[in-house]
CSV table of C-alpha atoms in Angstrom, one decimal:
chain,number,residue,atom,x,y,z
A,1,UNK,CA,-179.6,-104.3,-51.9
A,2,UNK,CA,-176.2,-104.1,-50.4
A,3,UNK,CA,-176.4,-101.0,-48.1
A,4,UNK,CA,-172.9,-99.7,-48.7
A,5,UNK,CA,-170.6,-98.8,-51.6
A,6,UNK,CA,-167.7,-100.8,-52.9
A,7,UNK,CA,-165.7,-100.8,-56.1
A,8,UNK,CA,-166.1,-103.4,-58.8
A,9,UNK,CA,-163.2,-104.6,-60.8
A,10,UNK,CA,-163.3,-106.9,-63.8
A,11,UNK,CA,-159.7,-107.9,-64.7
A,12,UNK,CA,-158.9,-109.5,-68.0
A,13,UNK,CA,-156.0,-111.6,-66.7
A,14,UNK,CA,-155.0,-113.4,-63.5
A,15,UNK,CA,-152.0,-111.0,-63.2
A,16,UNK,CA,-154.3,-108.0,-63.2
A,17,UNK,CA,-156.6,-109.7,-60.6
A,18,UNK,CA,-153.7,-110.6,-58.2
A,19,UNK,CA,-152.0,-107.2,-58.7
A,20,UNK,CA,-155.2,-105.2,-57.9
A,21,UNK,CA,-155.8,-107.4,-54.9
A,22,UNK,CA,-152.4,-106.6,-53.4
A,23,UNK,CA,-152.6,-103.0,-54.3
A,24,UNK,CA,-155.9,-102.7,-52.6
A,25,UNK,CA,-154.6,-104.6,-49.6
A,26,UNK,CA,-151.6,-102.3,-49.3
A,27,UNK,CA,-154.1,-99.4,-49.4
A,28,UNK,CA,-155.8,-100.9,-46.3
A,29,UNK,CA,-158.8,-101.9,-48.3
A,30,UNK,CA,-160.6,-105.2,-47.9
A,31,UNK,CA,-160.9,-106.8,-51.4
A,32,UNK,CA,-162.6,-110.1,-52.1
A,33,UNK,CA,-162.3,-112.3,-55.2
A,34,UNK,CA,-165.8,-112.6,-56.7
A,35,UNK,CA,-167.0,-115.6,-58.7
A,36,UNK,CA,-170.8,-116.3,-58.7
A,37,UNK,CA,-171.2,-113.9,-55.7
A,38,UNK,CA,-174.1,-115.9,-54.1
A,39,UNK,CA,-172.3,-116.1,-50.7
A,40,UNK,CA,-170.8,-112.6,-50.9
A,41,UNK,CA,-174.1,-110.9,-51.8
A,42,UNK,CA,-176.2,-112.7,-49.2
A,43,UNK,CA,-173.6,-112.1,-46.4
A,44,UNK,CA,-172.9,-108.5,-47.5
A,45,UNK,CA,-176.7,-107.7,-47.5
A,46,UNK,CA,-176.8,-108.5,-43.8
A,47,UNK,CA,-173.4,-107.1,-42.9
A,48,UNK,CA,-171.6,-110.3,-42.3
A,49,UNK,CA,-168.9,-109.3,-44.8
A,50,UNK,CA,-168.0,-105.7,-45.8
A,51,UNK,CA,-165.6,-105.6,-48.7
A,52,UNK,CA,-164.3,-102.3,-50.1
A,53,UNK,CA,-163.9,-103.9,-53.5
A,54,UNK,CA,-164.8,-107.1,-55.3
A,55,UNK,CA,-162.6,-108.5,-58.1
A,56,UNK,CA,-164.8,-110.4,-60.5
A,57,UNK,CA,-162.8,-113.3,-62.0
A,58,UNK,CA,-165.3,-114.3,-64.7
A,59,UNK,CA,-163.3,-112.8,-67.6
A,60,UNK,CA,-160.0,-114.5,-66.7
A,61,UNK,CA,-159.3,-117.1,-69.4
A,62,UNK,CA,-157.9,-119.7,-67.0
A,63,UNK,CA,-160.9,-119.4,-64.8
A,64,UNK,CA,-163.1,-120.3,-67.7
A,65,UNK,CA,-161.1,-123.4,-68.6
A,66,UNK,CA,-163.4,-126.3,-69.4
A,67,UNK,CA,-162.8,-129.6,-71.2
A,68,UNK,CA,-160.1,-132.0,-71.9
A,69,UNK,CA,-156.7,-132.1,-73.7
A,70,UNK,CA,-157.1,-135.9,-74.2
A,71,UNK,CA,-155.4,-136.9,-71.0
A,72,UNK,CA,-156.7,-134.4,-68.4
A,73,UNK,CA,-159.9,-132.8,-67.5
A,74,UNK,CA,-160.0,-129.1,-66.7
A,75,UNK,CA,-162.5,-127.2,-64.7
A,76,UNK,CA,-162.1,-123.4,-64.3
A,77,UNK,CA,-162.8,-121.7,-61.0
A,78,UNK,CA,-165.5,-119.5,-62.7
A,79,UNK,CA,-167.5,-122.3,-64.1
A,80,UNK,CA,-170.9,-122.5,-62.7
A,81,UNK,CA,-172.0,-125.7,-61.0
A,82,UNK,CA,-174.7,-126.0,-63.6
A,83,UNK,CA,-172.2,-126.1,-66.3
A,84,UNK,CA,-170.2,-128.8,-64.6
A,85,UNK,CA,-173.4,-130.7,-63.8
A,86,UNK,CA,-174.8,-130.6,-67.3
A,87,UNK,CA,-171.4,-131.5,-68.9
A,88,UNK,CA,-171.1,-135.0,-67.2
A,89,UNK,CA,-167.3,-134.7,-68.0
A,90,UNK,CA,-166.5,-136.2,-64.6
A,91,UNK,CA,-169.7,-137.9,-63.5
A,92,UNK,CA,-168.9,-138.0,-59.8
A,93,UNK,CA,-168.3,-134.2,-59.8
A,94,UNK,CA,-171.5,-133.6,-61.9
A,95,UNK,CA,-173.5,-135.7,-59.3
A,96,UNK,CA,-172.0,-133.9,-56.3
A,97,UNK,CA,-172.4,-130.4,-57.8
A,98,UNK,CA,-175.9,-131.2,-58.8
A,99,UNK,CA,-176.8,-131.6,-55.2
A,100,UNK,CA,-175.4,-128.3,-53.9
A,101,UNK,CA,-178.1,-125.7,-53.3
A,102,UNK,CA,-180.9,-125.7,-55.8
A,103,UNK,CA,-180.7,-125.8,-59.7
A,104,UNK,CA,-181.1,-122.0,-60.2
A,105,UNK,CA,-178.4,-121.2,-57.6
A,106,UNK,CA,-176.2,-123.8,-59.4
A,107,UNK,CA,-176.5,-121.5,-62.4
A,108,UNK,CA,-174.6,-118.8,-60.5
A,109,UNK,CA,-172.6,-120.5,-57.9
A,110,UNK,CA,-169.1,-121.3,-59.2
A,111,UNK,CA,-166.6,-124.1,-58.5
A,112,UNK,CA,-164.1,-121.7,-57.1
A,113,UNK,CA,-166.7,-120.2,-54.9
A,114,UNK,CA,-167.7,-123.5,-53.4
A,115,UNK,CA,-164.0,-124.5,-52.9
A,116,UNK,CA,-162.9,-121.2,-51.3
A,117,UNK,CA,-166.1,-119.9,-49.6
A,118,UNK,CA,-166.7,-119.6,-45.9
A,119,UNK,CA,-169.5,-122.2,-45.8
A,120,UNK,CA,-167.6,-125.2,-44.5
A,121,UNK,CA,-169.2,-128.1,-46.5
A,122,UNK,CA,-167.3,-127.5,-49.7
A,123,UNK,CA,-169.1,-130.5,-51.2
A,124,UNK,CA,-167.5,-130.0,-54.7
A,125,UNK,CA,-164.2,-130.7,-53.1
A,126,UNK,CA,-165.0,-134.4,-52.4
A,127,UNK,CA,-164.8,-135.8,-55.9
A,128,UNK,CA,-161.6,-133.7,-56.5
A,129,UNK,CA,-160.0,-135.2,-53.4
A,130,UNK,CA,-160.8,-138.7,-54.6
A,131,UNK,CA,-159.3,-138.0,-58.1
A,132,UNK,CA,-156.0,-136.7,-56.8
A,133,UNK,CA,-156.8,-133.5,-58.6
A,134,UNK,CA,-154.3,-130.7,-59.1
A,135,UNK,CA,-155.3,-127.1,-58.1
A,136,UNK,CA,-153.8,-124.2,-60.1
A,137,UNK,CA,-153.4,-121.2,-57.8
A,138,UNK,CA,-152.2,-117.8,-58.8
A,139,UNK,CA,-150.2,-115.7,-56.4
A,140,UNK,CA,-148.2,-112.5,-56.8
A,141,UNK,CA,-145.3,-114.3,-58.4
A,142,UNK,CA,-146.6,-117.2,-60.4
A,143,UNK,CA,-149.1,-120.0,-60.9
A,144,UNK,CA,-148.5,-122.9,-58.7
A,145,UNK,CA,-149.9,-126.3,-59.4
A,146,UNK,CA,-150.2,-128.5,-56.3
A,147,UNK,CA,-152.2,-131.5,-55.3
A,148,UNK,CA,-155.6,-130.3,-54.0
A,149,UNK,CA,-155.3,-132.7,-51.0
A,150,UNK,CA,-152.2,-130.7,-49.9
A,151,UNK,CA,-154.1,-127.4,-50.0
A,152,UNK,CA,-157.8,-127.9,-49.1
A,153,UNK,CA,-158.1,-131.3,-47.4
A,154,UNK,CA,-159.1,-131.1,-43.8
A,155,UNK,CA,-159.8,-127.4,-43.7
A,156,UNK,CA,-156.7,-126.3,-45.6
A,157,UNK,CA,-156.8,-122.6,-46.6
A,158,UNK,CA,-155.3,-120.5,-49.4
A,159,UNK,CA,-152.9,-117.8,-48.4
A,160,UNK,CA,-154.6,-114.4,-48.5
A,161,UNK,CA,-154.5,-113.0,-51.9
A,162,UNK,CA,-154.1,-116.3,-53.7
A,163,UNK,CA,-156.6,-117.0,-56.4
A,164,UNK,CA,-157.9,-120.4,-57.6
A,165,UNK,CA,-157.7,-120.5,-61.4
A,166,UNK,CA,-158.8,-124.1,-62.1
A,167,UNK,CA,-158.5,-127.7,-61.2
A,168,UNK,CA,-157.3,-130.5,-63.4
A,169,UNK,CA,-157.4,-134.2,-63.1
A,170,UNK,CA,-156.5,-137.4,-65.0
A,171,UNK,CA,-159.3,-138.3,-67.3
A,172,UNK,CA,-159.2,-142.0,-66.2
A,173,UNK,CA,-160.9,-141.0,-62.9
A,174,UNK,CA,-164.0,-140.2,-64.9
A,175,UNK,CA,-164.3,-143.9,-65.9
A,176,UNK,CA,-164.2,-145.5,-62.4
A,177,UNK,CA,-167.5,-146.6,-60.7
A,178,UNK,CA,-168.6,-143.9,-58.4
A,179,UNK,CA,-171.2,-143.1,-55.8
A,180,UNK,CA,-172.4,-139.9,-54.0
A,181,UNK,CA,-175.0,-139.8,-51.3
A,182,UNK,CA,-176.1,-136.7,-49.6
A,183,UNK,CA,-178.4,-136.8,-46.6
A,184,UNK,CA,-180.1,-133.7,-45.2
A,185,UNK,CA,-182.0,-133.2,-42.0
A,186,UNK,CA,-185.4,-132.8,-43.7
A,187,UNK,CA,-185.6,-131.2,-47.1
A,188,UNK,CA,-184.0,-132.4,-50.4
A,189,UNK,CA,-182.3,-129.1,-50.7
A,190,UNK,CA,-180.2,-128.0,-47.7
A,191,UNK,CA,-177.0,-128.3,-46.0
A,192,UNK,CA,-175.8,-131.9,-45.5
A,193,UNK,CA,-176.2,-134.0,-42.5
A,194,UNK,CA,-173.5,-136.0,-44.3
A,195,UNK,CA,-172.3,-135.9,-47.8
A,196,UNK,CA,-170.3,-138.9,-49.0
A,197,UNK,CA,-168.5,-139.4,-52.3
A,198,UNK,CA,-166.7,-142.5,-53.3
A,199,UNK,CA,-164.7,-144.1,-56.2
A,200,UNK,CA,-164.1,-147.8,-56.8
A,201,UNK,CA,-160.5,-147.8,-58.1
A,202,UNK,CA,-160.0,-151.4,-59.0
A,203,UNK,CA,-161.3,-152.8,-55.7
A,204,UNK,CA,-159.8,-150.0,-53.6
A,205,UNK,CA,-162.3,-147.8,-51.9
A,206,UNK,CA,-161.7,-144.1,-52.0
A,207,UNK,CA,-164.0,-142.3,-49.8
A,208,UNK,CA,-164.5,-138.6,-48.8
A,209,UNK,CA,-167.0,-137.0,-46.6
A,210,UNK,CA,-168.4,-133.6,-45.8
A,211,UNK,CA,-170.3,-132.6,-42.7
A,212,UNK,CA,-169.1,-135.6,-40.8
A,213,UNK,CA,-166.5,-133.4,-39.2
A,214,UNK,CA,-166.2,-129.7,-39.3
A,215,UNK,CA,-164.3,-129.8,-42.6
A,216,UNK,CA,-164.4,-132.1,-45.7
A,217,UNK,CA,-161.7,-134.7,-45.9
A,218,UNK,CA,-160.7,-138.0,-47.6
A,219,UNK,CA,-160.3,-141.1,-45.7
A,220,UNK,CA,-157.4,-143.5,-46.0
A,221,UNK,CA,-157.9,-145.8,-49.0
A,222,UNK,CA,-158.9,-149.3,-48.2
A,223,UNK,CA,-159.7,-152.5,-49.9
A,224,UNK,CA,-163.3,-153.8,-49.9
A,225,UNK,CA,-162.7,-156.8,-52.2
A,226,UNK,CA,-162.3,-159.2,-49.2
A,227,UNK,CA,-165.1,-161.1,-47.5
A,228,UNK,CA,-165.4,-158.8,-44.4
A,229,UNK,CA,-168.8,-157.4,-43.7
A,230,UNK,CA,-169.2,-153.9,-45.1
A,231,UNK,CA,-169.9,-152.5,-41.6
A,232,UNK,CA,-166.5,-153.8,-40.4
A,233,UNK,CA,-164.8,-151.7,-43.1
A,234,UNK,CA,-167.0,-148.7,-42.1
A,235,UNK,CA,-166.0,-149.0,-38.5
A,236,UNK,CA,-162.3,-149.1,-39.5
A,237,UNK,CA,-162.8,-145.9,-41.4
A,238,UNK,CA,-164.5,-144.3,-38.4
A,239,UNK,CA,-161.6,-145.4,-36.1
A,240,UNK,CA,-159.3,-143.1,-38.0
A,241,UNK,CA,-161.3,-139.8,-38.1
A,242,UNK,CA,-159.2,-136.6,-38.1
A,243,UNK,CA,-161.4,-135.1,-35.4
A,244,UNK,CA,-164.6,-136.0,-33.4
A,245,UNK,CA,-167.8,-136.2,-35.4
A,246,UNK,CA,-169.6,-132.9,-35.8
A,247,UNK,CA,-172.5,-132.1,-33.5
A,248,UNK,CA,-174.6,-129.1,-34.2
A,249,UNK,CA,-178.2,-128.1,-34.9
A,250,UNK,CA,-178.4,-130.2,-38.1
A,251,UNK,CA,-177.7,-133.3,-36.1
A,252,UNK,CA,-176.0,-134.7,-33.0
A,253,UNK,CA,-172.7,-136.5,-33.4
A,254,UNK,CA,-174.3,-139.9,-32.6
A,255,UNK,CA,-177.0,-139.3,-35.3
A,256,UNK,CA,-174.5,-138.2,-37.9
A,257,UNK,CA,-172.3,-141.2,-37.2
A,258,UNK,CA,-175.3,-143.5,-37.6
A,259,UNK,CA,-176.2,-141.9,-40.9
A,260,UNK,CA,-172.7,-142.1,-42.1
A,261,UNK,CA,-172.4,-145.8,-41.2
A,262,UNK,CA,-175.5,-146.7,-43.1
A,263,UNK,CA,-174.5,-144.5,-46.0
A,264,UNK,CA,-171.0,-145.9,-46.3
A,265,UNK,CA,-172.3,-149.5,-45.9
A,266,UNK,CA,-174.7,-148.9,-48.8
A,267,UNK,CA,-171.9,-147.6,-51.0
A,268,UNK,CA,-169.6,-150.5,-50.3
A,269,UNK,CA,-172.4,-153.0,-50.8
A,270,UNK,CA,-173.3,-151.2,-54.1
A,271,UNK,CA,-169.7,-151.4,-55.3
A,272,UNK,CA,-169.5,-155.1,-54.4
A,273,UNK,CA,-172.7,-155.7,-56.4
A,274,UNK,CA,-171.2,-153.9,-59.4
A,275,UNK,CA,-173.1,-150.7,-59.0
A,276,UNK,CA,-171.8,-147.6,-60.7
A,277,UNK,CA,-173.4,-144.8,-58.9
A,278,UNK,CA,-176.0,-143.9,-56.2
B,1,UNK,CA,-159.5,-104.0,-66.7
B,2,UNK,CA,-163.0,-102.5,-66.1
B,3,UNK,CA,-163.5,-100.6,-62.9
B,4,UNK,CA,-166.9,-99.4,-61.7
B,5,UNK,CA,-166.8,-97.1,-58.7
B,6,UNK,CA,-169.8,-95.1,-57.4
B,7,UNK,CA,-172.7,-94.3,-59.6
B,8,UNK,CA,-172.1,-95.3,-63.3
B,9,UNK,CA,-174.2,-95.5,-66.4
B,10,UNK,CA,-174.2,-99.0,-67.8
B,11,UNK,CA,-176.1,-100.5,-70.8
B,12,UNK,CA,-178.2,-103.6,-70.4
B,13,UNK,CA,-179.6,-105.9,-73.0
B,14,UNK,CA,-183.0,-106.7,-71.6
B,15,UNK,CA,-185.7,-108.6,-73.5
B,16,UNK,CA,-183.9,-107.9,-76.7
B,17,UNK,CA,-183.5,-104.1,-76.2
B,18,UNK,CA,-180.7,-101.9,-74.9
B,19,UNK,CA,-181.4,-100.0,-71.7
B,20,UNK,CA,-179.1,-97.3,-70.2
B,21,UNK,CA,-179.3,-97.1,-66.4
B,22,UNK,CA,-177.3,-95.6,-63.6
B,23,UNK,CA,-176.2,-98.1,-61.1
B,24,UNK,CA,-173.8,-98.5,-58.1
B,25,UNK,CA,-171.8,-101.7,-57.7
B,26,UNK,CA,-173.9,-102.6,-54.7
B,27,UNK,CA,-177.2,-102.6,-56.6
B,28,UNK,CA,-178.6,-106.1,-57.3
B,29,UNK,CA,-180.1,-106.8,-60.6
B,30,UNK,CA,-183.5,-107.3,-58.9
B,31,UNK,CA,-183.7,-103.8,-57.6
B,32,UNK,CA,-182.4,-102.2,-60.9
B,33,UNK,CA,-185.0,-104.2,-62.9
B,34,UNK,CA,-187.9,-103.1,-60.7
B,35,UNK,CA,-186.9,-99.6,-59.4
B,36,UNK,CA,-185.1,-98.1,-62.4
B,37,UNK,CA,-186.5,-100.0,-65.3
B,38,UNK,CA,-190.1,-100.5,-64.1
B,39,UNK,CA,-190.0,-104.2,-64.9
B,40,UNK,CA,-192.0,-105.2,-61.9
B,41,UNK,CA,-193.0,-108.6,-63.1
B,42,UNK,CA,-189.9,-109.8,-61.4
B,43,UNK,CA,-191.0,-110.2,-57.8
B,44,UNK,CA,-189.2,-109.4,-54.5
B,45,UNK,CA,-189.4,-112.4,-52.2
B,46,UNK,CA,-186.8,-113.5,-49.7
B,47,UNK,CA,-183.9,-111.5,-51.3
B,48,UNK,CA,-181.8,-114.4,-50.1
B,49,UNK,CA,-181.8,-116.9,-53.0
B,50,UNK,CA,-184.3,-119.2,-51.4
B,51,UNK,CA,-187.7,-118.5,-52.9
B,52,UNK,CA,-187.1,-118.1,-56.7
B,53,UNK,CA,-189.7,-115.3,-57.1
B,54,UNK,CA,-187.0,-113.0,-58.6
B,55,UNK,CA,-185.8,-115.5,-61.2
B,56,UNK,CA,-184.8,-114.1,-64.6
B,57,UNK,CA,-182.9,-115.6,-67.4
B,58,UNK,CA,-179.2,-114.6,-68.1
B,59,UNK,CA,-178.0,-115.9,-71.4
B,60,UNK,CA,-180.8,-118.4,-71.2
B,61,UNK,CA,-180.1,-119.8,-67.8
B,62,UNK,CA,-182.3,-119.1,-64.7
B,63,UNK,CA,-180.7,-116.8,-62.2
B,64,UNK,CA,-182.1,-115.4,-59.0
B,65,UNK,CA,-181.7,-111.7,-59.6
B,66,UNK,CA,-181.5,-111.0,-55.9
B,67,UNK,CA,-178.1,-112.7,-56.0
B,68,UNK,CA,-176.6,-111.0,-59.0
B,69,UNK,CA,-175.0,-107.6,-59.0
B,70,UNK,CA,-176.5,-105.4,-61.7
B,71,UNK,CA,-173.0,-104.6,-63.0
B,72,UNK,CA,-172.6,-108.3,-63.8
B,73,UNK,CA,-175.3,-108.0,-66.3
B,74,UNK,CA,-173.3,-105.9,-68.7
B,75,UNK,CA,-172.8,-107.8,-72.0
B,76,UNK,CA,-175.3,-110.5,-71.0
B,77,UNK,CA,-178.7,-111.2,-72.5
B,78,UNK,CA,-181.3,-110.8,-69.8
B,79,UNK,CA,-184.8,-111.9,-70.1
B,80,UNK,CA,-187.5,-111.0,-67.6
B,81,UNK,CA,-191.1,-112.2,-67.4
B,82,UNK,CA,-192.1,-109.3,-69.6
B,83,UNK,CA,-190.1,-110.9,-72.3
B,84,UNK,CA,-192.0,-114.1,-72.3
B,85,UNK,CA,-195.4,-112.7,-73.2
B,86,UNK,CA,-197.6,-115.1,-75.1
B,87,UNK,CA,-195.0,-117.9,-75.0
B,88,UNK,CA,-196.1,-121.5,-74.8
B,89,UNK,CA,-195.1,-121.7,-71.1
B,90,UNK,CA,-197.2,-118.7,-70.2
B,91,UNK,CA,-200.1,-120.0,-72.1
B,92,UNK,CA,-199.7,-123.5,-70.4
B,93,UNK,CA,-199.8,-121.9,-67.0
B,94,UNK,CA,-203.0,-120.1,-67.9
B,95,UNK,CA,-204.6,-123.2,-69.4
B,96,UNK,CA,-203.7,-125.4,-66.4
B,97,UNK,CA,-204.5,-122.8,-63.8
B,98,UNK,CA,-201.0,-123.2,-62.5
B,99,UNK,CA,-201.2,-120.4,-60.0
B,100,UNK,CA,-203.4,-119.1,-57.3
B,101,UNK,CA,-202.2,-115.8,-56.0
B,102,UNK,CA,-199.7,-115.5,-58.8
B,103,UNK,CA,-196.8,-113.9,-56.9
B,104,UNK,CA,-194.4,-116.8,-57.5
B,105,UNK,CA,-195.7,-117.4,-61.1
B,106,UNK,CA,-193.1,-115.2,-63.0
B,107,UNK,CA,-190.2,-117.1,-61.4
B,108,UNK,CA,-191.8,-120.5,-62.2
B,109,UNK,CA,-192.4,-119.4,-65.8
B,110,UNK,CA,-188.8,-118.4,-66.2
B,111,UNK,CA,-187.5,-121.7,-64.8
B,112,UNK,CA,-189.9,-123.7,-66.9
B,113,UNK,CA,-189.0,-121.8,-70.1
B,114,UNK,CA,-185.3,-122.3,-69.5
B,115,UNK,CA,-185.9,-126.0,-68.7
B,116,UNK,CA,-187.7,-126.6,-71.9
B,117,UNK,CA,-185.1,-124.6,-73.9
B,118,UNK,CA,-182.3,-126.8,-72.6
B,119,UNK,CA,-184.2,-130.1,-72.2
B,120,UNK,CA,-187.1,-130.2,-74.7
B,121,UNK,CA,-188.0,-133.7,-73.4
B,122,UNK,CA,-187.0,-133.7,-69.7
B,123,UNK,CA,-187.4,-136.8,-67.5
B,124,UNK,CA,-189.2,-136.6,-64.1
B,125,UNK,CA,-185.9,-136.2,-62.2
B,126,UNK,CA,-184.8,-133.2,-64.4
B,127,UNK,CA,-188.2,-131.5,-64.0
B,128,UNK,CA,-188.2,-132.0,-60.3
B,129,UNK,CA,-184.6,-130.8,-59.8
B,130,UNK,CA,-185.2,-127.6,-61.8
B,131,UNK,CA,-188.5,-126.8,-60.2
B,132,UNK,CA,-187.2,-127.3,-56.7
B,133,UNK,CA,-185.6,-123.9,-57.1
B,134,UNK,CA,-188.9,-122.1,-56.6
B,135,UNK,CA,-191.4,-122.0,-53.8
B,136,UNK,CA,-195.2,-121.6,-54.1
B,137,UNK,CA,-197.0,-120.9,-50.8
B,138,UNK,CA,-200.3,-121.6,-52.4
B,139,UNK,CA,-199.0,-125.1,-53.3
B,140,UNK,CA,-200.0,-125.1,-57.0
B,141,UNK,CA,-197.2,-127.6,-57.6
B,142,UNK,CA,-199.4,-130.3,-59.3
B,143,UNK,CA,-200.9,-127.8,-61.7
B,144,UNK,CA,-197.4,-126.4,-62.4
B,145,UNK,CA,-196.1,-129.8,-63.1
B,146,UNK,CA,-199.0,-130.5,-65.4
B,147,UNK,CA,-198.4,-127.3,-67.3
B,148,UNK,CA,-194.7,-128.2,-67.9
B,149,UNK,CA,-195.5,-131.7,-68.8
B,150,UNK,CA,-198.1,-130.5,-71.4
B,151,UNK,CA,-195.2,-128.9,-73.3
B,152,UNK,CA,-192.9,-131.9,-73.4
B,153,UNK,CA,-192.3,-132.7,-77.1
B,154,UNK,CA,-192.8,-136.4,-76.8
B,155,UNK,CA,-196.1,-135.8,-75.2
B,156,UNK,CA,-197.4,-133.3,-77.7
């Protein structure tokens, strides 16, 4: 039970959603956009968040976008991770979302919630960073479509009141060899010690990581087609981190770095051997 | 745009029947099912989405009812353990003694029923990944696994 009252809004359009958000804000209320609600409910129950209103985005058509127009793939913000996982439309995204929380939670947790929530791992972001995805964001004036790397890479945030409607990406990224490896401290289900996603784009390695630093990010692309040992490539990647390796109760910085090195080495070796996924 | 503020009467479709109930937006589906509708087969466990004891089906998919607002249930087909009486999954759990204390059993049955609806012939990875959503403190996992596997079509 959430031990206080709040209002529940179910807008039919993104304009209604954004309008009511700003109206409530102007009224000194504290509204939250609501997708799956798993994070909001669990935090509200213990008093970590206290919204006066939640704005449920599940009826907004753009937030339910799903499929392809032949060239691009579309994933609405209100799609559950289970829907994305089961679809296999973008296999790397299916694999990564299939390792977030447990299966039943994936039936409630939404793509938008994972991208915009407060839990800093945002593992669904990794495959989208690698595919140069476009994020469609509604604000009070319009929908803006911008590269997701420009908005959410390295702890980027939305402007308050902005609403993620969907992400889109070129369909060709669904055909590249891919890999995703998630390591946890102990259990199969849990927050990542490191979570690494990779695409092999014609001999160029695209790699993104979550939990290695305090935010998810994409490394600079590099070639792995030469004869260098895989670990040399990994060390080059580590030399260009955006911030020091994370150290917390899940794992020390040295341990996380060790796990990342072995994980990235395995991915590179797998790509060199013609592997398509891990 | 629908707005629900304070106590409001809403209509649920639960186990194929319409139910009118008074809810506030902060009520979870779990407490409405148990406290207002008397559907106490859905169990209260961690109330944090970890244990799976409160699992119900929403439009055929398993959902932990402690992490769903009751107001989200409007217009959705909700199935609780009371709606799965004498189903093959329930019978398989009985036949394979896939429980000890029975507290987690309704949640496991909901997940297994949904799994077999969506994947009539699941592979080991699929079975494991679906069942990882639930915890049994009596550790009846082997018997639960045997019960599910007994219903796989290719094994029938």
